[in-house]
XYZ file of C-alpha atoms in Angstrom:
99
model
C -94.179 68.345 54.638
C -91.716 70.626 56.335
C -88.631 68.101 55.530
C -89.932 68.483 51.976
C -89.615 72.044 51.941
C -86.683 72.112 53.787
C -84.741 69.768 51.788
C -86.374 71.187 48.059
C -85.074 74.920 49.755
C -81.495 73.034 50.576
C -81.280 72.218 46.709
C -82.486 75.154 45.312
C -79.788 77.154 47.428
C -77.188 74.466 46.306
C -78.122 75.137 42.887
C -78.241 78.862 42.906
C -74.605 78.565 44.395
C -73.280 76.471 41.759
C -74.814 78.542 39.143
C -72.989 81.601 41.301
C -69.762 79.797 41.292
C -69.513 78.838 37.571
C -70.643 82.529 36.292
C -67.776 83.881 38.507
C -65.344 80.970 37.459
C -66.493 82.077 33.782
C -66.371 85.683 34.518
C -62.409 85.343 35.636
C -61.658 83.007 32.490
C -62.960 85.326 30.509
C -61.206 88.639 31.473
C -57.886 86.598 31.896
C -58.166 85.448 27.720
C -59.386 89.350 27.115
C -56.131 90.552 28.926
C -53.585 88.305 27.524
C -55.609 89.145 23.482
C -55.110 92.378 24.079
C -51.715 92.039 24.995
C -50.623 90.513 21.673
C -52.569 92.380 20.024
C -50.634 95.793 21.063
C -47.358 93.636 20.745
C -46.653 93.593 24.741
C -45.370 90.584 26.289
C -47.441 88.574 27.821
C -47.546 89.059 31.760
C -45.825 86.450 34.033
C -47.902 83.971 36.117
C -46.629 83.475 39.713
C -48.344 80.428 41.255
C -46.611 80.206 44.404
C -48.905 82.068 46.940
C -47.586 80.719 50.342
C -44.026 80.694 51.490
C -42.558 79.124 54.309
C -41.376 81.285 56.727
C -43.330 84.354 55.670
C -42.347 87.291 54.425
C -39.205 87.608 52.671
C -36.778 89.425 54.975
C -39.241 88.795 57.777
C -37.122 88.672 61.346
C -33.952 90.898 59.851
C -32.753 94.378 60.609
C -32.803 97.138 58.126
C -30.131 97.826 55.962
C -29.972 101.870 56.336
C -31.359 104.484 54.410
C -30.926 103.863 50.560
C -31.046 106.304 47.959
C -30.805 105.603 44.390
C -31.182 108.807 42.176
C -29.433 110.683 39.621
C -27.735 113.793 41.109
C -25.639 116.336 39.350
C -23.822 119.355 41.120
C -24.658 123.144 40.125
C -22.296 125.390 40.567
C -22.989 128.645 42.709
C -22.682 131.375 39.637
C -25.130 129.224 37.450
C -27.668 128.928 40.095
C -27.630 132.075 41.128
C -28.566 133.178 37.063
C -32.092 134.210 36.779
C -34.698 131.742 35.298
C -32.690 128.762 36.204
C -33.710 128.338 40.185
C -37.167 126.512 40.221
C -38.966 125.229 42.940
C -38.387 121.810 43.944
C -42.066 121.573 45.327
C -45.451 124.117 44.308
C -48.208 124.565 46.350
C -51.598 123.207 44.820
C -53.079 125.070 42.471
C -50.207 127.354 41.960
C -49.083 128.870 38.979
């Protein structure tokens, strides 16, 4: 009797994980067709797939030294007289909840 119970429990929980498995497997398929629908429908491309998890070697740039600071922005110089004008100075940075 307990091998009977013991292998009817081993099936039940084999069953109950398959079930699992598929709902989650239907659950992913599902918001993956949602996400590409609504996609088209608002005219975006669709987003890339990128299969390849694992890379030999690790990380790109894995093992090498910095390159030094970087900075990429959009600067323009001010003059002295036209900062110095009222109304034209802001802050860079306000305090929370500042006004």
């Amino acid at each position: 009797m307990k091998t009977l119970f013991s292998m009817l429990f081993k099936a039940v929980a084999t069953a109950l994980g398959l079930v699992l498995m598929a709902g989650l497997l239907l659950a992913g398929l599902l918001t993956a067709v949602i996400v590409l629908v609504w996609a088209r429908l608002r005219g975006r491309p669709l987003p890339a797939v990128n299969l390849r998890w694992g890379r030999p070697g690790g990380f790109p740039g894995a093992g090498r030294a910095p390159a030094g600071e970087v900075v990429d922005i959009d600067a323009r110089e001010v003059d002295g007289a036209a900062a110095s004008r009222a109304g034209t100075v802001r802050p860079a940075l306000e305090e929370p909840g500042t006004r």
